[in-house]
Tab-separated table of C-alpha atoms in Angstrom:
chain	number	residue	atom	x	y	z
A	1	UNK	CA	0.199	-0.023	0.329
A	2	UNK	CA	2.685	1.923	0.243
A	3	UNK	CA	3.297	5.031	2.872
A	4	UNK	CA	0.776	5.534	5.513
A	5	UNK	CA	-0.145	8.607	7.946
A	6	UNK	CA	-2.663	9.497	10.724
A	7	UNK	CA	-6.576	10.288	9.858
A	8	UNK	CA	-5.723	13.129	11.624
A	9	UNK	CA	-2.481	14.153	9.314
A	10	UNK	CA	-4.996	15.013	6.219
A	11	UNK	CA	-6.112	17.949	5.167
A	12	UNK	CA	-9.968	18.903	4.109
A	13	UNK	CA	-10.956	17.609	1.611
A	14	UNK	CA	-8.770	14.803	0.787
A	15	UNK	CA	-10.159	10.839	0.277
A	16	UNK	CA	-8.086	7.363	1.539
A	17	UNK	CA	-8.057	4.445	2.173
A	18	UNK	CA	-7.826	3.074	5.415
A	19	UNK	CA	-4.937	0.616	6.053
A	20	UNK	CA	-5.072	-0.130	9.471
A	21	UNK	CA	-6.654	1.153	13.110
A	22	UNK	CA	-4.045	0.845	16.333
A	23	UNK	CA	-6.793	0.720	18.980
A	24	UNK	CA	-8.619	-1.377	21.359
A	25	UNK	CA	-10.693	-4.263	20.900
A	26	UNK	CA	-13.615	-1.685	22.546
A	27	UNK	CA	-12.895	1.195	20.173
A	28	UNK	CA	-12.136	-0.920	16.497
A	29	UNK	CA	-15.182	-2.462	17.030
A	30	UNK	CA	-17.005	1.190	17.741
A	31	UNK	CA	-15.662	2.474	14.227
A	32	UNK	CA	-16.283	-0.553	12.515
A	33	UNK	CA	-19.713	-0.895	13.201
A	34	UNK	CA	-19.447	3.158	12.114
A	35	UNK	CA	-17.958	2.098	8.283
A	36	UNK	CA	-13.827	3.026	9.569
A	37	UNK	CA	-12.498	-0.160	9.316
A	38	UNK	CA	-9.350	-1.405	6.948
A	39	UNK	CA	-10.105	-0.793	2.813
A	40	UNK	CA	-12.744	1.324	3.567
A	41	UNK	CA	-12.555	4.587	1.714
A	42	UNK	CA	-13.158	8.010	3.856
A	43	UNK	CA	-13.024	11.748	3.233
A	44	UNK	CA	-11.944	14.359	5.205
A	45	UNK	CA	-14.576	16.573	4.825
A	46	UNK	CA	-13.424	19.919	7.454
A	47	UNK	CA	-10.391	19.478	9.816
A	48	UNK	CA	-11.110	22.116	12.145
A	49	UNK	CA	-9.720	22.243	15.832
A	50	UNK	CA	-10.086	19.394	17.707
A	51	UNK	CA	-12.070	17.475	15.618
A	52	UNK	CA	-12.112	16.408	12.123
A	53	UNK	CA	-15.910	15.446	10.371
A	54	UNK	CA	-15.393	12.477	7.944
A	55	UNK	CA	-17.919	11.254	5.671
A	56	UNK	CA	-17.767	6.786	4.828
A	57	UNK	CA	-19.824	6.490	2.054
A	58	UNK	CA	-23.425	9.034	2.944
A	59	UNK	CA	-22.542	8.432	6.258
A	60	UNK	CA	-20.533	11.725	7.950
A	61	UNK	CA	-19.177	11.362	11.709
A	62	UNK	CA	-17.343	13.604	13.982
A	63	UNK	CA	-14.318	12.326	15.344
A	64	UNK	CA	-11.385	13.573	17.758
A	65	UNK	CA	-7.957	13.979	16.982
A	66	UNK	CA	-6.571	11.641	19.510
A	67	UNK	CA	-8.912	9.031	17.916
A	68	UNK	CA	-8.278	9.994	14.404
A	69	UNK	CA	-4.949	9.128	15.339
A	70	UNK	CA	-5.218	5.740	15.592
A	71	UNK	CA	-6.673	5.234	12.403
A	72	UNK	CA	-4.123	5.297	9.744
A	73	UNK	CA	-4.428	5.741	6.353
A	74	UNK	CA	-2.274	5.777	2.700
A	75	UNK	CA	-3.083	7.140	-0.728
A	76	UNK	CA	-4.595	10.315	-0.295
A	77	UNK	CA	-5.701	11.562	-2.987
A	78	UNK	CA	-7.081	15.269	-2.588
A	79	UNK	CA	-10.663	16.222	-4.417
C-alpha cells in the first residue's frame, strides 16, 4: 500500500483508504460499526481545531483528533 499516516494529518477535501486501526478491541469494534475499518474509503470534510468531520459512504462522523491519530490511512488523494 505504500506510506501510511494518521487520519488526523489529512487536510479537508482529502480522500484516502484506511490501512489499519491501532486501538483497543472496543474502539476497533465501535469504529468498524461506523464503517471505519481497513480498506474503507474515507474523505475528510472538515479539519478544524480539535476534531475532524469525515464521511464514509453516505454517512458523516465527527472524530476527535485523538481517535483520528489511531486510524492509519494510505494513498491520500486530493479532490
